[in-house]
Amino acid sequence: MRKKIVVGNWKMNKTVAEASELASAILGHLGNGTFLCEIGIAPAFPALTEVGKVIGSSDIRLAAQNCHYEDDGAYTGEVSVRMLESLGCAYVIIGHSERRQYFGETNQTVNLRVRKALAEGMQVIMCVGETLEEREGGITDKIVTEQVREGLKDVGDLGGIVLAYEPVWAIGTGKTATPEQAEEVHASIRATISDMFGEQAAGNLRIQYGGSVKPSNAVELFAMPNIDGGLIGGASLKAEDFVAIVKAAG
């Protein structure tokens, strides 16, 4: 049985002090409970060190929001995988729709980042998803399948990969795909993975849903057979809401 994974993507929010306070609050709300799901948080780069200190040896995994595909060099404003590993990051989010939309990420650059992170031993959350225009045009499967195939090109082992399906039209808009809509795309992604890597790999791969997940809809979404947790945006900025979503995942 696949272990669900819930990761909070804090995006460009919170100063270092605010991020540390939020991480402390999340730990406080989690208490000493035992959870069946894996838990992660992804603060902005400047806060990674201090948040890492806060979560310490707890069950919360530290994640980064992006990485570059080179070790070092003249890439102003970029951060390498080895830098993230030195801060204790276990996961890195790659290919988020906002990176694709605002910063020119393509399936090809996503693939470079994915392969670099995996080669360095970092676990990857690779994001895929369609825009509203693409959904209304009836090409959701085509777009998402292309993103999966091209993003995972030349990847030999999916052991370090989590996929996150995030319909772009449902990110930060308050709109959410119905559980049935989300499940349909998750099932399609799993079928693509089966075609690429085999049935066993597809059965083991975890696929998160990301797109305005809230405490009020998390239980229903996570009950779908192919939805293995969530990549949480806005709701992860409130400790009570994020922990409620974690509890919904088990």
mmCIF file of N, CA, C and O in Angstrom, residues 58-115:
data_model
loop_
_atom_site.group_PDB
_atom_site.id
_atom_site.type_symbol
_atom_site.label_atom_id
_atom_site.label_comp_id
_atom_site.label_asym_id
_atom_site.label_seq_id
_atom_site.Cartn_x
_atom_site.Cartn_y
_atom_site.Cartn_z
ATOM 1 N N SER A 58 12.420 15.667 14.014
ATOM 2 C CA SER A 58 11.009 15.288 13.950
ATOM 3 C C SER A 58 10.732 14.503 12.668
ATOM 4 O O SER A 58 11.625 14.295 11.849
ATOM 5 N N ASP A 59 9.490 14.096 12.504
ATOM 6 C CA ASP A 59 9.114 13.337 11.308
ATOM 7 C C ASP A 59 8.869 14.230 10.090
ATOM 8 O O ASP A 59 8.569 13.717 9.009
ATOM 9 N N ILE A 60 8.969 15.542 10.253
ATOM 10 C CA ILE A 60 8.735 16.450 9.131
ATOM 11 C C ILE A 60 9.986 16.525 8.270
ATOM 12 O O ILE A 60 11.092 16.744 8.764
ATOM 13 N N ARG A 61 9.801 16.360 6.969
ATOM 14 C CA ARG A 61 10.924 16.421 6.027
ATOM 15 C C ARG A 61 11.053 17.831 5.476
ATOM 16 O O ARG A 61 10.056 18.487 5.170
ATOM 17 N N LEU A 62 12.279 18.295 5.311
ATOM 18 C CA LEU A 62 12.548 19.614 4.749
ATOM 19 C C LEU A 62 12.623 19.514 3.229
ATOM 20 O O LEU A 62 13.310 18.635 2.684
ATOM 21 N N ALA A 63 11.912 20.406 2.551
ATOM 22 C CA ALA A 63 11.891 20.403 1.083
ATOM 23 C C ALA A 63 12.247 21.785 0.552
ATOM 24 O O ALA A 63 11.992 22.803 1.207
ATOM 25 N N ALA A 64 12.824 21.812 -0.635
ATOM 26 C CA ALA A 64 13.126 23.067 -1.320
ATOM 27 C C ALA A 64 12.150 23.239 -2.477
ATOM 28 O O ALA A 64 11.552 22.276 -2.952
ATOM 29 N N GLN A 65 12.003 24.475 -2.935
ATOM 30 C CA GLN A 65 10.999 24.787 -3.950
ATOM 31 C C GLN A 65 11.534 24.711 -5.378
ATOM 32 O O GLN A 65 10.755 24.796 -6.332
ATOM 33 N N ASN A 66 12.827 24.541 -5.533
ATOM 34 C CA ASN A 66 13.402 24.474 -6.884
ATOM 35 C C ASN A 66 14.885 24.140 -6.746
ATOM 36 O O ASN A 66 15.444 24.195 -5.656
ATOM 37 N N CYS A 67 15.508 23.796 -7.853
ATOM 38 C CA CYS A 67 16.958 23.618 -7.875
ATOM 39 C C CYS A 67 17.452 23.844 -9.296
ATOM 40 O O CYS A 67 16.670 23.857 -10.244
ATOM 41 N N HIS A 68 18.760 24.008 -9.442
ATOM 42 C CA HIS A 68 19.360 24.104 -10.777
ATOM 43 C C HIS A 68 19.941 22.750 -11.157
ATOM 44 O O HIS A 68 20.033 21.851 -10.329
ATOM 45 N N TYR A 69 20.292 22.616 -12.439
ATOM 46 C CA TYR A 69 20.795 21.330 -12.926
ATOM 47 C C TYR A 69 22.310 21.293 -13.058
ATOM 48 O O TYR A 69 22.860 20.329 -13.584
ATOM 49 N N GLU A 70 23.005 22.319 -12.569
ATOM 50 C CA GLU A 70 24.468 22.305 -12.532
ATOM 51 C C GLU A 70 24.937 22.335 -11.084
ATOM 52 O O GLU A 70 24.218 22.786 -10.189
ATOM 53 N N ASP A 71 26.161 21.867 -10.855
ATOM 54 C CA ASP A 71 26.711 21.850 -9.496
ATOM 55 C C ASP A 71 27.065 23.243 -9.006
ATOM 56 O O ASP A 71 26.807 23.602 -7.859
ATOM 57 N N ASP A 72 27.710 24.020 -9.858
ATOM 58 C CA ASP A 72 28.208 25.356 -9.528
ATOM 59 C C ASP A 72 28.263 26.151 -10.821
ATOM 60 O O ASP A 72 28.050 25.614 -11.906
ATOM 61 N N GLY A 73 28.593 27.435 -10.687
ATOM 62 C CA GLY A 73 28.855 28.218 -11.894
ATOM 63 C C GLY A 73 28.161 29.555 -11.932
ATOM 64 O O GLY A 73 27.579 30.028 -10.942
ATOM 65 N N ALA A 74 28.236 30.172 -13.094
ATOM 66 C CA ALA A 74 27.721 31.530 -13.289
ATOM 67 C C ALA A 74 26.224 31.485 -13.586
ATOM 68 O O ALA A 74 25.785 31.700 -14.721
ATOM 69 N N TYR A 75 25.453 31.192 -12.562
ATOM 70 C CA TYR A 75 23.992 31.088 -12.684
ATOM 71 C C TYR A 75 23.359 31.935 -11.578
ATOM 72 O O TYR A 75 22.772 31.425 -10.623
ATOM 73 N N THR A 76 23.509 33.232 -11.731
ATOM 74 C CA THR A 76 23.063 34.169 -10.700
ATOM 75 C C THR A 76 21.610 33.918 -10.297
ATOM 76 O O THR A 76 20.738 33.800 -11.150
ATOM 77 N N GLY A 77 21.392 33.833 -9.006
ATOM 78 C CA GLY A 77 20.047 33.645 -8.480
ATOM 79 C C GLY A 77 19.612 32.206 -8.365
ATOM 80 O O GLY A 77 18.525 31.931 -7.849
ATOM 81 N N GLU A 78 20.443 31.265 -8.813
ATOM 82 C CA GLU A 78 20.073 29.850 -8.764
ATOM 83 C C GLU A 78 20.702 29.152 -7.557
ATOM 84 O O GLU A 78 21.646 29.664 -6.942
ATOM 85 N N VAL A 79 20.185 27.981 -7.246
ATOM 86 C CA VAL A 79 20.649 27.190 -6.104
ATOM 87 C C VAL A 79 20.847 25.752 -6.564
ATOM 88 O O VAL A 79 19.978 25.179 -7.228
ATOM 89 N N SER A 80 21.973 25.163 -6.224
ATOM 90 C CA SER A 80 22.275 23.802 -6.685
ATOM 91 C C SER A 80 21.752 22.761 -5.713
ATOM 92 O O SER A 80 21.470 23.042 -4.541
ATOM 93 N N VAL A 81 21.671 21.532 -6.212
ATOM 94 C CA VAL A 81 21.205 20.420 -5.382
ATOM 95 C C VAL A 81 22.143 20.198 -4.209
ATOM 96 O O VAL A 81 21.708 19.969 -3.072
ATOM 97 N N ARG A 82 23.440 20.279 -4.447
ATOM 98 C CA ARG A 82 24.383 20.020 -3.354
ATOM 99 C C ARG A 82 24.277 21.074 -2.261
ATOM 100 O O ARG A 82 24.503 20.774 -1.081
ATOM 101 N N MET A 83 23.930 22.305 -2.637
ATOM 102 C CA MET A 83 23.688 23.340 -1.628
ATOM 103 C C MET A 83 22.477 22.985 -0.768
ATOM 104 O O MET A 83 22.490 23.136 0.457
ATOM 105 N N LEU A 84 21.422 22.499 -1.420
ATOM 106 C CA LEU A 84 20.202 22.125 -0.701
ATOM 107 C C LEU A 84 20.456 20.943 0.218
ATOM 108 O O LEU A 84 19.978 20.910 1.355
ATOM 109 N N GLU A 85 21.223 19.975 -0.259
ATOM 110 C CA GLU A 85 21.541 18.812 0.574
ATOM 111 C C GLU A 85 22.338 19.219 1.796
ATOM 112 O O GLU A 85 22.151 18.662 2.887
ATOM 113 N N SER A 86 23.205 20.221 1.641
ATOM 114 C CA SER A 86 24.016 20.661 2.779
ATOM 115 C C SER A 86 23.160 21.318 3.861
ATOM 116 O O SER A 86 23.584 21.430 5.012
ATOM 117 N N LEU A 87 21.940 21.729 3.493
ATOM 118 C CA LEU A 87 21.018 22.334 4.453
ATOM 119 C C LEU A 87 20.066 21.310 5.059
ATOM 120 O O LEU A 87 19.237 21.646 5.898
ATOM 121 N N GLY A 88 20.171 20.067 4.597
ATOM 122 C CA GLY A 88 19.329 19.014 5.152
ATOM 123 C C GLY A 88 18.050 18.758 4.387
ATOM 124 O O GLY A 88 17.154 18.064 4.889
ATOM 125 N N CYS A 89 17.943 19.281 3.168
ATOM 126 C CA CYS A 89 16.731 19.054 2.374
ATOM 127 C C CYS A 89 16.658 17.591 1.926
ATOM 128 O O CYS A 89 17.646 17.029 1.451
ATOM 129 N N ALA A 90 15.483 17.021 2.076
ATOM 130 C CA ALA A 90 15.258 15.650 1.618
ATOM 131 C C ALA A 90 14.572 15.635 0.263
ATOM 132 O O ALA A 90 14.758 14.710 -0.525
ATOM 133 N N TYR A 91 13.755 16.660 0.008
ATOM 134 C CA TYR A 91 12.968 16.742 -1.221
ATOM 135 C C TYR A 91 13.218 18.075 -1.917
ATOM 136 O O TYR A 91 13.560 19.073 -1.275
ATOM 137 N N VAL A 92 12.991 18.077 -3.217
ATOM 138 C CA VAL A 92 12.945 19.325 -3.974
ATOM 139 C C VAL A 92 11.753 19.268 -4.923
ATOM 140 O O VAL A 92 11.493 18.245 -5.559
ATOM 141 N N ILE A 93 10.995 20.360 -4.963
ATOM 142 C CA ILE A 93 9.864 20.488 -5.877
ATOM 143 C C ILE A 93 10.394 20.985 -7.225
ATOM 144 O O ILE A 93 11.130 21.975 -7.279
ATOM 145 N N ILE A 94 10.024 20.319 -8.296
ATOM 146 C CA ILE A 94 10.504 20.704 -9.629
ATOM 147 C C ILE A 94 9.320 20.784 -10.590
ATOM 148 O O ILE A 94 8.439 19.923 -10.582
ATOM 149 N N GLY A 95 9.311 21.833 -11.415
ATOM 150 C CA GLY A 95 8.299 21.958 -12.457
ATOM 151 C C GLY A 95 6.969 22.496 -11.983
ATOM 152 O O GLY A 95 5.949 22.312 -12.666
ATOM 153 N N HIS A 96 6.956 23.170 -10.827
ATOM 154 C CA HIS A 96 5.693 23.755 -10.370
ATOM 155 C C HIS A 96 5.146 24.676 -11.458
ATOM 156 O O HIS A 96 5.892 25.325 -12.181
ATOM 157 N N SER A 97 3.828 24.741 -11.567
ATOM 158 C CA SER A 97 3.206 25.515 -12.647
ATOM 159 C C SER A 97 3.639 26.974 -12.625
ATOM 160 O O SER A 97 3.750 27.613 -13.679
ATOM 161 N N GLU A 98 3.908 27.514 -11.430
ATOM 162 C CA GLU A 98 4.341 28.914 -11.365
ATOM 163 C C GLU A 98 5.745 29.081 -11.920
ATOM 164 O O GLU A 98 6.068 30.126 -12.501
ATOM 165 N N ARG A 99 6.576 28.055 -11.787
ATOM 166 C CA ARG A 99 7.904 28.088 -12.414
ATOM 167 C C ARG A 99 7.757 28.005 -13.935
ATOM 168 O O ARG A 99 8.484 28.678 -14.676
ATOM 169 N N ARG A 100 6.830 27.201 -14.393
ATOM 170 C CA ARG A 100 6.597 27.086 -15.839
ATOM 171 C C ARG A 100 5.998 28.368 -16.394
ATOM 172 O O ARG A 100 6.390 28.855 -17.462
ATOM 173 N N GLN A 101 5.021 28.936 -15.666
ATOM 174 C CA GLN A 101 4.277 30.085 -16.165
ATOM 175 C C GLN A 101 5.080 31.381 -16.123
ATOM 176 O O GLN A 101 5.066 32.163 -17.078
ATOM 177 N N TYR A 102 5.792 31.616 -15.010
ATOM 178 C CA TYR A 102 6.437 32.919 -14.813
ATOM 179 C C TYR A 102 7.926 32.918 -15.109
ATOM 180 O O TYR A 102 8.503 33.979 -15.348
ATOM 181 N N PHE A 103 8.578 31.758 -15.082
ATOM 182 C CA PHE A 103 10.034 31.734 -15.152
ATOM 183 C C PHE A 103 10.575 30.856 -16.274
ATOM 184 O O PHE A 103 11.743 30.483 -16.266
ATOM 185 N N GLY A 104 9.713 30.535 -17.228
ATOM 186 C CA GLY A 104 10.181 29.902 -18.449
ATOM 187 C C GLY A 104 10.570 28.448 -18.364
ATOM 188 O O GLY A 104 11.237 27.931 -19.264
ATOM 189 N N GLU A 105 10.174 27.747 -17.286
ATOM 190 C CA GLU A 105 10.480 26.320 -17.214
ATOM 191 C C GLU A 105 9.755 25.575 -18.336
ATOM 192 O O GLU A 105 8.608 25.860 -18.656
ATOM 193 N N THR A 106 10.435 24.624 -18.917
ATOM 194 C CA THR A 106 9.861 23.773 -19.958
ATOM 195 C C THR A 106 9.971 22.321 -19.520
ATOM 196 O O THR A 106 10.652 22.000 -18.541
ATOM 197 N N ASN A 107 9.338 21.437 -20.247
ATOM 198 C CA ASN A 107 9.486 20.017 -19.934
ATOM 199 C C ASN A 107 10.949 19.593 -19.984
ATOM 200 O O ASN A 107 11.384 18.728 -19.218
ATOM 201 N N GLN A 108 11.707 20.220 -20.871
ATOM 202 C CA GLN A 108 13.114 19.855 -21.026
ATOM 203 C C GLN A 108 13.960 20.325 -19.834
ATOM 204 O O GLN A 108 14.808 19.576 -19.330
ATOM 205 N N THR A 109 13.739 21.556 -19.368
ATOM 206 C CA THR A 109 14.518 22.024 -18.215
ATOM 207 C C THR A 109 14.063 21.320 -16.936
ATOM 208 O O THR A 109 14.859 21.087 -16.032
ATOM 209 N N VAL A 110 12.782 20.976 -16.868
ATOM 210 C CA VAL A 110 12.305 20.171 -15.746
ATOM 211 C C VAL A 110 13.047 18.839 -15.725
ATOM 212 O O VAL A 110 13.514 18.377 -14.675
ATOM 213 N N ASN A 111 13.184 18.212 -16.876
ATOM 214 C CA ASN A 111 13.872 16.935 -16.971
ATOM 215 C C ASN A 111 15.326 17.038 -16.527
ATOM 216 O O ASN A 111 15.829 16.158 -15.808
ATOM 217 N N LEU A 112 16.004 18.105 -16.929
ATOM 218 C CA LEU A 112 17.390 18.303 -16.506
ATOM 219 C C LEU A 112 17.486 18.398 -14.989
ATOM 220 O O LEU A 112 18.376 17.803 -14.365
ATOM 221 N N ARG A 113 16.578 19.144 -14.388
ATOM 222 C CA ARG A 113 16.581 19.313 -12.931
ATOM 223 C C ARG A 113 16.249 18.004 -12.221
ATOM 224 O O ARG A 113 16.874 17.653 -11.214
ATOM 225 N N VAL A 114 15.258 17.293 -12.751
ATOM 226 C CA VAL A 114 14.870 16.023 -12.148
ATOM 227 C C VAL A 114 16.045 15.053 -12.155
ATOM 228 O O VAL A 114 16.375 14.427 -11.128
ATOM 229 N N ARG A 115 16.686 14.904 -13.291
ATOM 230 C CA ARG A 115 17.780 13.940 -13.400
ATOM 231 C C ARG A 115 18.966 14.340 -12.523
ATOM 232 O O ARG A 115 19.628 13.483 -11.928
#
